[in-house]
XYZ file of C-alpha atoms in Angstrom:
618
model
C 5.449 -0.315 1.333
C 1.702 0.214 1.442
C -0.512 -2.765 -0.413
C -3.662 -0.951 -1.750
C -6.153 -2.988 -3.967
C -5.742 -2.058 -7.964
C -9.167 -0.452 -8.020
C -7.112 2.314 -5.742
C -3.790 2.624 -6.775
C -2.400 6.195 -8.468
C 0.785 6.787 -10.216
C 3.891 7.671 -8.147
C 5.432 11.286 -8.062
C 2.146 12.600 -8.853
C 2.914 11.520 -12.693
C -0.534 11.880 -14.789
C -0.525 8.536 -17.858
C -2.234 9.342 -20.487
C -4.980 6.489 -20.874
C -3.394 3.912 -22.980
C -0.162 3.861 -20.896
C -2.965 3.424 -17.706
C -4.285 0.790 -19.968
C -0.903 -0.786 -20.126
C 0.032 -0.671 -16.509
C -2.738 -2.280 -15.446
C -3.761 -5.082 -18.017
C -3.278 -9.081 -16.867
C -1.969 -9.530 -20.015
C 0.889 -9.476 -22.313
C 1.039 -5.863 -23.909
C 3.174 -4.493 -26.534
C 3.832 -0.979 -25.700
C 4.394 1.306 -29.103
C 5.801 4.582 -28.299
C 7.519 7.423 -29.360
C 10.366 9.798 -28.779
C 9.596 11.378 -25.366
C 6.542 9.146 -24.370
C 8.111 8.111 -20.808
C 9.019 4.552 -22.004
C 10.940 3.974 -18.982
C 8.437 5.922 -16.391
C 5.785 3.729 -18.281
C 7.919 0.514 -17.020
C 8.383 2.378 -13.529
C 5.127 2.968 -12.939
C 3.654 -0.984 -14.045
C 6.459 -2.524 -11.716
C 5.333 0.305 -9.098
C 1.472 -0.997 -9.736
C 2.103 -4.638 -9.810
C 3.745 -4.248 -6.321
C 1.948 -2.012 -4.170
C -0.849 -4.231 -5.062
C 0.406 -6.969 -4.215
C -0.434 -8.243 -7.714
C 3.464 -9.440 -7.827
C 3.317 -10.668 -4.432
C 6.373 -12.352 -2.570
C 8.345 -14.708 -3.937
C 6.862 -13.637 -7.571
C 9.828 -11.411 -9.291
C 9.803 -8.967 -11.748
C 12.568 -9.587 -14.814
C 13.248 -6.199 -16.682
C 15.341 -6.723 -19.229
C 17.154 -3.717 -21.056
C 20.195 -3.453 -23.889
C 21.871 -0.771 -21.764
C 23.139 -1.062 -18.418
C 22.602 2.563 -17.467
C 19.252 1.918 -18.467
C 18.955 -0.789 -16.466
C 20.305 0.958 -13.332
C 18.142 3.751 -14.022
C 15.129 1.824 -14.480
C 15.943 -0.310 -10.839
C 16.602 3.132 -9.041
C 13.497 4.604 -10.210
C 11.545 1.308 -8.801
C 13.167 1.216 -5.652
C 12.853 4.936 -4.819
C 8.868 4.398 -5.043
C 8.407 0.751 -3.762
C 11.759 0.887 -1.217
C 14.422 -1.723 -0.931
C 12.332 -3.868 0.655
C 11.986 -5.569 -2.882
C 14.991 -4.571 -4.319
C 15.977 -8.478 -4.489
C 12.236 -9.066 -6.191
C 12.905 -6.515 -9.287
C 15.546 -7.816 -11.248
C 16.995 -5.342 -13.932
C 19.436 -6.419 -16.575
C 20.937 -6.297 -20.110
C 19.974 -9.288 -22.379
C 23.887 -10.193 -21.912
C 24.080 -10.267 -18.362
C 20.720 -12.208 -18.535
C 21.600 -15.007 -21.179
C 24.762 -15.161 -19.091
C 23.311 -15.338 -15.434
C 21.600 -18.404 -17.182
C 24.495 -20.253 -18.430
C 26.702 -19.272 -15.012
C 23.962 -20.946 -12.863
C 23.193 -23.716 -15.078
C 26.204 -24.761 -16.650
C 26.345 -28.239 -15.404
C 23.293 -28.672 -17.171
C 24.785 -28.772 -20.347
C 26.543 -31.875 -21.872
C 30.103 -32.116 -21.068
C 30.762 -31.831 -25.057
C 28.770 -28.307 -24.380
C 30.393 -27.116 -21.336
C 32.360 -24.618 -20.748
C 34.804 -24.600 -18.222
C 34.517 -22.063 -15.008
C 37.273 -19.821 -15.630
C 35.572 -18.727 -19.452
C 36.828 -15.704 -20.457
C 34.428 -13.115 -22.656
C 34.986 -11.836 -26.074
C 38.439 -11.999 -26.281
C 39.596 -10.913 -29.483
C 42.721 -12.404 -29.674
C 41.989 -15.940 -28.410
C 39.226 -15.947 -31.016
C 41.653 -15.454 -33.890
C 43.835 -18.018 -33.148
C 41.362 -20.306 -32.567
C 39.902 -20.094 -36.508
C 43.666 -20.546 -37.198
C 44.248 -23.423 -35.082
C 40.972 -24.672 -36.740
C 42.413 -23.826 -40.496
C 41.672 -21.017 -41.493
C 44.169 -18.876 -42.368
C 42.258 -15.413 -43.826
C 42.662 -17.092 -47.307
C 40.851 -13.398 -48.739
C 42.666 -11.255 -46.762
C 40.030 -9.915 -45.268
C 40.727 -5.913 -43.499
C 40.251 -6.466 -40.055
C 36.635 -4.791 -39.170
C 35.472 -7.710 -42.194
C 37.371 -10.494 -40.920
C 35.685 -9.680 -37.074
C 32.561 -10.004 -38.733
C 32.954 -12.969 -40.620
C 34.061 -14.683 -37.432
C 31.004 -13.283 -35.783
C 28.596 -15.119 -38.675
C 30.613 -18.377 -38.599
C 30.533 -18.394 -34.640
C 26.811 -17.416 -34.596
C 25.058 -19.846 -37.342
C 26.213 -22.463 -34.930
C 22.694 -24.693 -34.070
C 23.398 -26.803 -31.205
C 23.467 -29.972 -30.404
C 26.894 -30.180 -32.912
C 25.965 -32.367 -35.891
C 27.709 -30.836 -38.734
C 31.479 -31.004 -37.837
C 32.124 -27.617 -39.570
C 34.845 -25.131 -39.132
C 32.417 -23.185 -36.733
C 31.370 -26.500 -35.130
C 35.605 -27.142 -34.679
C 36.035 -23.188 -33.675
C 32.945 -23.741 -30.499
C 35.122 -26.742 -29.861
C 38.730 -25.360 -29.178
C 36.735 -21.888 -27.187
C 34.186 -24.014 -25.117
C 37.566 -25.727 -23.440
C 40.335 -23.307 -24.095
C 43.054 -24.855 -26.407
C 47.295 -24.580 -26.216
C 48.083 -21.768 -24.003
C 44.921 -20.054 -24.503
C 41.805 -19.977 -21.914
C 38.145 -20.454 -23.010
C 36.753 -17.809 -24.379
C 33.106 -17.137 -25.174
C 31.335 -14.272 -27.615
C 27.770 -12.840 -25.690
C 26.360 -14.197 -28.791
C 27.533 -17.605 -28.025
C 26.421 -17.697 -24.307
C 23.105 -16.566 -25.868
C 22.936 -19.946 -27.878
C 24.025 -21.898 -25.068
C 21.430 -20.171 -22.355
C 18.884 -21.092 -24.646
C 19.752 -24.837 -25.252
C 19.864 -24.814 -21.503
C 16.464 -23.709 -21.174
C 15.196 -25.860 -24.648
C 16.614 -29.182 -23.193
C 15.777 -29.059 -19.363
C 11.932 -28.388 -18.468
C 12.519 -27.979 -14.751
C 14.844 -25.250 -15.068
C 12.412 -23.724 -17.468
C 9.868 -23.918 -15.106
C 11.508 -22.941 -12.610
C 11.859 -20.182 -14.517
C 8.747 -19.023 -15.341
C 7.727 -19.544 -11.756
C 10.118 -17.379 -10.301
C 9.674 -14.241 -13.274
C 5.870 -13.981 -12.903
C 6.301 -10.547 -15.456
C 8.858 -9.638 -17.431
C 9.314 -6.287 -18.943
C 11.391 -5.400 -22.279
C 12.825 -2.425 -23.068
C 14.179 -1.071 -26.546
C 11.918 -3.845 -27.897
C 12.624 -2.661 -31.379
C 16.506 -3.334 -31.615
C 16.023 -7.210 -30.169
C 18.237 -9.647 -31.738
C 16.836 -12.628 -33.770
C 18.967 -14.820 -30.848
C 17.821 -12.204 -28.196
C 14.091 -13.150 -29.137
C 14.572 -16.295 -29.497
C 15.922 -16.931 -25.708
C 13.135 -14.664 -24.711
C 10.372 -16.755 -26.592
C 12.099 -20.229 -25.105
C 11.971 -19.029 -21.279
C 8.349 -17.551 -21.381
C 6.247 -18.383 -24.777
C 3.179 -20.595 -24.101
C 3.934 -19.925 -19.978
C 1.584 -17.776 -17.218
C 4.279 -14.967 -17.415
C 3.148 -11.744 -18.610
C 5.283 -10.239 -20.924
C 5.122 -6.463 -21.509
C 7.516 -5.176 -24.603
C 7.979 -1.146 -25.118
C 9.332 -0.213 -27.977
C 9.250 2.329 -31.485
C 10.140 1.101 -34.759
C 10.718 4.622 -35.499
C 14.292 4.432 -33.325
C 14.817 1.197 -35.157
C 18.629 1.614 -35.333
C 20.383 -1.480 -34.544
C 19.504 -3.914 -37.761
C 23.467 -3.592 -38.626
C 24.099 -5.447 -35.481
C 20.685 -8.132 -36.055
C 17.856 -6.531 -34.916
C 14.729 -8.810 -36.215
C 12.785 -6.441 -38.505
C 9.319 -8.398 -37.827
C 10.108 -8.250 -33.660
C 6.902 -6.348 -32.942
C 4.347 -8.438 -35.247
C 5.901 -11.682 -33.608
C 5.726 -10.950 -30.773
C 2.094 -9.624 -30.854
C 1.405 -13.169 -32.848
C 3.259 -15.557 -30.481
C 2.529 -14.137 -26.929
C -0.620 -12.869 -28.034
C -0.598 -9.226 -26.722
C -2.525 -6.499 -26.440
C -1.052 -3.230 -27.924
C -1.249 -0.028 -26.717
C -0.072 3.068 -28.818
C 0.787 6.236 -26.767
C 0.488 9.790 -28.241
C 2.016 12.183 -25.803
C 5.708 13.059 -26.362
C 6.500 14.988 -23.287
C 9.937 15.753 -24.658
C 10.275 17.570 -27.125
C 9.028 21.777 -28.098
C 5.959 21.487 -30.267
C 8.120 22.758 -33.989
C 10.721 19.966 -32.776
C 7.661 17.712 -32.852
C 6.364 18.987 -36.269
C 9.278 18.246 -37.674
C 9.549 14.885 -36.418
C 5.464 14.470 -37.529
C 7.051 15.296 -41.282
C 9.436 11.905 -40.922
C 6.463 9.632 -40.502
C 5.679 8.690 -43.942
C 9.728 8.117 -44.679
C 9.370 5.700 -41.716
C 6.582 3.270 -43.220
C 4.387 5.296 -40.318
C 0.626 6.173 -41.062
C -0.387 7.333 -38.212
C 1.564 10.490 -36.760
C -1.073 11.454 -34.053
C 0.769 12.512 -31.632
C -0.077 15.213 -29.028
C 2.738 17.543 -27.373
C 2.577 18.603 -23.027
C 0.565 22.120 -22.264
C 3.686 23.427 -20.969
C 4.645 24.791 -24.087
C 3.277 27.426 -25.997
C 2.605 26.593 -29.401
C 5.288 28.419 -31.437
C 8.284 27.229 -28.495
C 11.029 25.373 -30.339
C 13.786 26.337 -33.222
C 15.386 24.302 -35.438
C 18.967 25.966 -37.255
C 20.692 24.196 -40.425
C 24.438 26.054 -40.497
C 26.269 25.584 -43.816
C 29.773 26.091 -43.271
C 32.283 26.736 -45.789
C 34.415 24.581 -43.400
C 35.718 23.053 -40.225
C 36.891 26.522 -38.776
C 33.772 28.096 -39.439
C 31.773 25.499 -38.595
C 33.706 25.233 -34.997
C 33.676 28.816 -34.869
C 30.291 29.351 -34.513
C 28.648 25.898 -32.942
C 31.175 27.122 -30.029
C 29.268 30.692 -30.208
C 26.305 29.344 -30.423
C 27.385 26.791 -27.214
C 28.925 29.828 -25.300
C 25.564 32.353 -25.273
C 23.814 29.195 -24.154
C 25.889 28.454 -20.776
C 26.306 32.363 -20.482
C 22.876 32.552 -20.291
C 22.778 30.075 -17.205
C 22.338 26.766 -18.833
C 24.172 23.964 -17.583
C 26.992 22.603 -20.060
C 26.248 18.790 -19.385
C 22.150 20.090 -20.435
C 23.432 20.963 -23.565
C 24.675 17.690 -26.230
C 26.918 17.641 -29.375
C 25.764 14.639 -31.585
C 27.384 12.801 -34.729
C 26.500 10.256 -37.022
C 30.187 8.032 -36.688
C 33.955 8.974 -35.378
C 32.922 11.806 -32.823
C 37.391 12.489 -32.498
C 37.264 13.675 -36.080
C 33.940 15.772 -36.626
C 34.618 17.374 -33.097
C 37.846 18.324 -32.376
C 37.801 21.393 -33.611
C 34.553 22.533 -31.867
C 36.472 21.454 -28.461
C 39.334 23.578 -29.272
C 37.012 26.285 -30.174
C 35.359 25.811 -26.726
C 38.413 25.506 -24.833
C 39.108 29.357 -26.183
C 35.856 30.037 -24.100
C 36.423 28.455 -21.114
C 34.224 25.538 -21.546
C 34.879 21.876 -21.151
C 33.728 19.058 -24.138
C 34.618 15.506 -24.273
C 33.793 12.390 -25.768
C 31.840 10.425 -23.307
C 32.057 6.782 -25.369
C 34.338 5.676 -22.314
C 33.077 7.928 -19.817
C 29.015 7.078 -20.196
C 29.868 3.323 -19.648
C 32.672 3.245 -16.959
C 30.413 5.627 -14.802
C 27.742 2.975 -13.980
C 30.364 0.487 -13.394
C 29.371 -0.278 -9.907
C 33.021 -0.401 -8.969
C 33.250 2.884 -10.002
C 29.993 4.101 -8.344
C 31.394 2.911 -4.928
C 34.691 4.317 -5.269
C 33.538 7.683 -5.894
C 31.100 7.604 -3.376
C 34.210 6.755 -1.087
C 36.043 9.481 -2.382
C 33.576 12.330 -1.955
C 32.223 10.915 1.341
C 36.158 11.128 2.357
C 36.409 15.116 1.309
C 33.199 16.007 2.529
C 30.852 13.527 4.266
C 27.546 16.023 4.027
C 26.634 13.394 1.176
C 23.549 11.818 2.395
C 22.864 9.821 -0.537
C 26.801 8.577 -0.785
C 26.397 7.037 2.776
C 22.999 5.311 1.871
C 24.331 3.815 -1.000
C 28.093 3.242 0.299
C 26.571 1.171 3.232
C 23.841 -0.423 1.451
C 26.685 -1.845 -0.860
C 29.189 -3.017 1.806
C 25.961 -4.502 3.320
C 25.599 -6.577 0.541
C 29.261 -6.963 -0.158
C 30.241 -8.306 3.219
C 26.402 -10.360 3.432
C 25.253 -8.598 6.747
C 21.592 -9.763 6.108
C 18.990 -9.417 8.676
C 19.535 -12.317 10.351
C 22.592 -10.784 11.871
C 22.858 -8.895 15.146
C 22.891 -5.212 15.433
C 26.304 -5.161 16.353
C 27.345 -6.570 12.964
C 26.323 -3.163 11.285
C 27.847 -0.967 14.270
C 31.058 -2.812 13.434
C 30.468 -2.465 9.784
C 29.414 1.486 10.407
C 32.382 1.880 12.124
C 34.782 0.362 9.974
C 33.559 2.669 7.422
C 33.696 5.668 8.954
C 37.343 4.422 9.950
C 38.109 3.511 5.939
C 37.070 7.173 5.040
C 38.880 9.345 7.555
C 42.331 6.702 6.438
C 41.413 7.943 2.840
C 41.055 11.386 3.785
C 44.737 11.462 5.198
C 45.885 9.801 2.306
C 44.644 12.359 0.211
C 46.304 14.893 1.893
C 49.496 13.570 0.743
C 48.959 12.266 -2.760
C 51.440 13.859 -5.001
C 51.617 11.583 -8.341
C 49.666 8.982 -9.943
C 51.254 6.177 -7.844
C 50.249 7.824 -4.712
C 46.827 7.445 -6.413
C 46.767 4.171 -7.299
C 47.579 3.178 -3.308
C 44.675 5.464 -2.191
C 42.428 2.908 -4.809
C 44.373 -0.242 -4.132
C 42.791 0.518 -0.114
C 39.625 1.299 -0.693
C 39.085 -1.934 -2.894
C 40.970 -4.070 0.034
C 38.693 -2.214 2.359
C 35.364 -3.576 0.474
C 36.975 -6.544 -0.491
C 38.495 -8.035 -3.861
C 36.920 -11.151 -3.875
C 33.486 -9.562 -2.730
C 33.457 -7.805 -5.227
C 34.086 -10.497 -7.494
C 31.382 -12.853 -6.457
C 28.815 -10.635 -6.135
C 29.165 -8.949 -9.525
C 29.302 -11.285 -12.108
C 31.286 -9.627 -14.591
C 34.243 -8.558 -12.384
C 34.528 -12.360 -11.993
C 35.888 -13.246 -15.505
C 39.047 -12.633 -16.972
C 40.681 -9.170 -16.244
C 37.333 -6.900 -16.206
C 37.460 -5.505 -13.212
C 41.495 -4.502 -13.494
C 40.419 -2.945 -16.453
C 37.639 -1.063 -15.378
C 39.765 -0.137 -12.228
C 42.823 0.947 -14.321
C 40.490 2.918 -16.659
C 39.067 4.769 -13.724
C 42.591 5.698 -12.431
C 43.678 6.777 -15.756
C 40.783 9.164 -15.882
C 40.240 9.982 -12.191
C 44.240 10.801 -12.231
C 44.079 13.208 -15.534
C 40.871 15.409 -13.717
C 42.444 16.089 -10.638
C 45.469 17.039 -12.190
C 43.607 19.313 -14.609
C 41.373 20.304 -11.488
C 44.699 21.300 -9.981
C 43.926 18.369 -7.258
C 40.316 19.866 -5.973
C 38.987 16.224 -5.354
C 35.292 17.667 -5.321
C 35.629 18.988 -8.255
C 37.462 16.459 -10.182
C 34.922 13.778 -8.916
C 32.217 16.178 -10.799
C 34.789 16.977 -13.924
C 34.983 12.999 -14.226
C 31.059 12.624 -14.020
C 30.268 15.141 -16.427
C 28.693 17.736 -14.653
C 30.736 20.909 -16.194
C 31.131 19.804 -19.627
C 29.376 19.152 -22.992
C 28.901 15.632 -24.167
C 30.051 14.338 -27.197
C 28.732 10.534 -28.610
C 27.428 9.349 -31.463
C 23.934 8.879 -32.129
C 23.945 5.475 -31.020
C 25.429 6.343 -28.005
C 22.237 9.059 -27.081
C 19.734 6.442 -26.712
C 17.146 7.105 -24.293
C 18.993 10.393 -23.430
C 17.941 14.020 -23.478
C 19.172 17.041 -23.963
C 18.156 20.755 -23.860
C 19.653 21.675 -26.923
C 21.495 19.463 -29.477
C 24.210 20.497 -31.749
C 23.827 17.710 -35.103
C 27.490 18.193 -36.808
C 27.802 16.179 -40.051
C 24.893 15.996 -41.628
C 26.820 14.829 -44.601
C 26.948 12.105 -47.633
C 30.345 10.951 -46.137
C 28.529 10.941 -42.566
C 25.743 8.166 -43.727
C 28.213 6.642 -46.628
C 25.869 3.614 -46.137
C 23.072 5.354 -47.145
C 21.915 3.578 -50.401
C 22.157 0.497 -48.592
C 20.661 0.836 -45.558
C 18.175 3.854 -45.776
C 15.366 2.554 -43.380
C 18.001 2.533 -40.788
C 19.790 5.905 -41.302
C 16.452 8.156 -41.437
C 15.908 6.298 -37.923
C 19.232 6.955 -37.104
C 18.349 10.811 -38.308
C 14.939 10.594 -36.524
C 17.048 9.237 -33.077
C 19.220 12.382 -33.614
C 16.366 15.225 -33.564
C 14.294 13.591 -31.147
C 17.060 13.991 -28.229
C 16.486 17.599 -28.362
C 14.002 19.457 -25.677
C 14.366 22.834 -26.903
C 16.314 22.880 -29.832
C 18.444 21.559 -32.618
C 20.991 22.869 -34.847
C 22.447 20.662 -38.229
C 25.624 21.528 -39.557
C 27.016 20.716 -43.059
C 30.373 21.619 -43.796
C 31.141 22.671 -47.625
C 35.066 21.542 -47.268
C 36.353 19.318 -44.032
C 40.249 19.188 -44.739
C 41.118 16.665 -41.692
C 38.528 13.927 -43.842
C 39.573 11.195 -46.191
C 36.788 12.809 -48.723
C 37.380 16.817 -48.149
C 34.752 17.857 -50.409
C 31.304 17.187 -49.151
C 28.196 17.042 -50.577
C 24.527 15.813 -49.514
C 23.620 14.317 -52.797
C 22.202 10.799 -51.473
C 20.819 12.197 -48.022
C 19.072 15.015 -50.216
C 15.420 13.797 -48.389
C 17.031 15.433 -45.028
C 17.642 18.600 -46.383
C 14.783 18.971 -48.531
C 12.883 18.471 -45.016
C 14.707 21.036 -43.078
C 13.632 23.303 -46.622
C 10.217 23.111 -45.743
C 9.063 26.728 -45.369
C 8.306 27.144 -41.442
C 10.851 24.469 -40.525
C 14.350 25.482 -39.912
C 16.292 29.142 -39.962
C 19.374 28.345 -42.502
C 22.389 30.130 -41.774
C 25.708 30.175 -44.096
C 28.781 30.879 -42.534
């Protein structure tokens, strides 16, 4: 990596920022980042970490700490540092989810913590059942007879108004108790939520670890600023507030959609208040087709948003964009012609994976038909809630870089990554001889040809799961365990692994055992995603297929409508090109059949505008 003074440094890729994200990349201060759908949050994040190392303004042992919600987005956002900057400071840019953070704390630091405090080794995390008992164990018996969903989230208050040191001997206080140290026949067990509280009564109690610390994270990036937690803050503000780490926060309260699971409401004015930032607003969106932008210009005022400057890229001509509102008389229809509509698009050369079906809640009941409907043309849809996480499971990453390396080993970037891994795995740093890596090359290449002639005779699932069971013995079980956290506790990484096999196993069958292209049926490359709007955060999409846009769809509506018009305002903004709303008159498989879009009128009346949408009634 070349060090060039600030004065000289350019963007990577020959990206162009618009000033204030320039502004934000190189400030020596904290910065709060505000920007909207399509703004390059990420690139923006990219590029600073890209700045602050080339010149040498992080300079070695200084670390960057980016800390997402997501781990894709955290993957994504490490790749995209490492391709500019190289892996020579891969182990300087640290990129994780406030979870793994909060728990990275609490793993290194345990003994730390008062024994009263501690939890043992062996903790296991969220376990659902050992939770249960233990509020039963502690007396509580579900005296209201709570449903299920309510009685999970009553557990989740009691566990998480917990203030530590215990002072109160409460039944939460009694509940922390029996989980910290595992109780009967039942392990510990910890919530994320809980290891938050504990991480930061780590931190609160012992200064040197604090500044230890802030010594080693010299700037720490946050993404998704707007959905932070009032305990996710709260860690944040006890590791760096009132420290020389430079904080830079990127958010948009417009995409604030996570205040059902906490987020703090006032997150951006704190934290402008307490770490004293800078902000920077940024006006390009280089997303979205200028009338998709329009449209999302007319949700500003319903957003608490005055100022909806915002300026759209030069490669699109001003009229590019179309928005559709279908009202079906019911499912079939409604399938019927979304899978038309889906069809002429991949007909015409676009990739199915480039196009994106989204839905407000339960993606198995507003879709299914639609897939059915698509099957009858020859495409491929699925619901990617399991599929979008278990693909950046690292496990999973190396397997199927073993697998297609053992079909076809043209892969260049499999065999970077496959041997940069077992590098790591096996700890051949560079203080080892050369013939350590010849050994490990060779041991690969050995480990892939063995693969490829069990492949050859795989005729079932359990042939399958012997293929996996060797490749995991090749890289190593308890490797694999230490060096990724996770796969340490509990039975996470058998669960990931059995997932994968379950899924792996159903593509090649349906792929009629073509390994190549089962390894690109199971990672989405022919098909059309399916997820909920939660689920599309940070994504894009060519074209976006909205089905639902119903009363029974937001049922929460009257309750929560800040969050549902930026839950609507997440939706549209996914889409490049274009975005089609369904509502469907009559939806027979639903617990309501007749629907109506009484209390999400304000949506409708919008698409109404004259100039806005094409509405089409099927």
């Amino acid at each position: 990596m070349k060090i060039v003074v600030p004065e000289k440094w350019i963007p990577c890729d020959g990206i162009v920022l618009e000033e204030n994200a320039d502004a934000a990349v190189r400030t020596d201060k904290s910065v709060l980042v505000v920007a909207g759908p399509g703004a390059g949050k990420t690139e923006l994040l990219a590029q600073k970490a890209s700045y602050l190392f080339q010149t040498n303004t992080c300079s070695d042992p200084q670390k960057i700490l980016a800390i997402s919600f997501k781990n894709d987005a955290a993957d994504n956002l490490k790749k995209r540092v490492i391709k500019r900057c190289g892996k020579e400071i891969e182990t300087r840019f640290i990129s994780m989810t406030y979870d793994a953070f909060s728990k990275s704390i609490l793993d290194h630091f345990r003994f730390a913590l008062p024994n009263v405090l501690r939890p043992d080794a062996g903790y296991l995390v969220n376990d659902a059942d050992t939770i249960d008992a233990a509020f039963k164990k502690a007396g509580y018996n579900n005296p209201l007879n709570l449903l299920a969903y309510k009685l999970k989230s009553y557990y989740e208050r009691v566990l998480d108004s917990i203030e530590l040191p215990f002072s109160q001997n409460n039944l939460g206080e009694t509940v922390w108790k029996l989980l910290l140290k595992g109780f009967d026949d039942y392990k510990p067990v910890l919530s994320f939520k809980m290891i938050s509280i504990l991480a930061e009564f780590i931190i609160k109690t012992n200064p040197k670890i604090k500044r230890g610390l802030q010594l080693t994270y010299k700037f720490v990036f946050l993404d998704e600023f707007q959905d932070t937690t009032d305990l996710q803050y709260k860690l944040v503000k006890q590791c760096f507030l009132n420290s020389d780490s430079i904080m830079t926060a990127v958010g948009d309260n417009k995409q604030r959609i996570m205040v059902w699971a906490g987020a703090r409401k006032t997150v951006f004015d704190d934290f402008s208040l307490e770490f004293k930032s800078e902000t920077q607003k940024l006006i390009m969106n280089h997303r979205s087709a200028p009338r998709l932008v329009d449209l999302q210009k007319k949700m500003y005022a319903s957003l608490n948003e005055n100022d909806c400057t915002i300026c759209v890229s030069d490669k699109w001509n001003p009229d590019d964009g179309t928005i559709t509102l279908l009202i079906a008389g019911n499912e079939d229809i409604e399938a019927k012609i979304v899978a038309e509509r889906i069809f002429e698009k991949v007909s015409s050369g676009i990739e199915p994976n480039k196009l994106c079906i989204l839905c407000k809640q339960k993606p198995q009941d507003y879709a299914s038909k639609i897939i059915d409907e698509l099957r009858n043309h020859q495409i491929c849809a699925r619901i990617e809630n399991d599929y979008q996480d278990l693909i950046k499971e690292p496990i999973v990453e190396m397997l199927i870089a073993l697998l297609r390396l053992a079909v076809d080993r043209k892969h260049p970037h499999d065999w970077e990554f496959i041997v940069s891994m077992v590098v790591n795995l096996w700890s051949l740093d560079s203080l080892q001889s050369n013939d350590d890596y010849v050994n490990m090359q060779n041991d690969l290449d050995e480990e892939i040809k063995q693969l490829n002639i069990m492949m050859e005779s795989i005729t079932d699932e359990k042939d399958f799961r012997a293929l996996l069971k060797h490749a995991i013995q090749f890289l190593g079980e308890k490797r694999i365990k230490s060096m990724f956290q996770a796969y340490g506790q509990g039975t996470y990484l058998n669960d990931q692994l059995n997932k994968f096999e379950n899924y792996m196993w159903m593509e090649l069958e349906t792929a009629q055992m073509d390994w190549i292209l089962a390894i690109e049926n199971f990672e989405g490359l022919h098909s059309v995603p399916i997820m909920t709007i939660h689920k599309s955060k940070g994504l894009e999409y060519d074209v976006v297929y909205f089905v639902g846009l119903e009363d029974s769809a937001f049922w929460n509506f009257k309750n929560q409508p800040d969050e549902d018009r930026c839950t609507f305002f997440v939706a549209l903004s996914r889409a490049k090109k274009e975005i089609l709303f369904t509502f469907c008159k009559y939806r027979y498989t639903s617990r309501f059949r007749w629907q109506s879009h009484d209390q999400i009128n304000e949506f409708f009346e919008l698409l109404k505008v004259p100039g806005i949408a094409t509405i089409i009634e099927g």
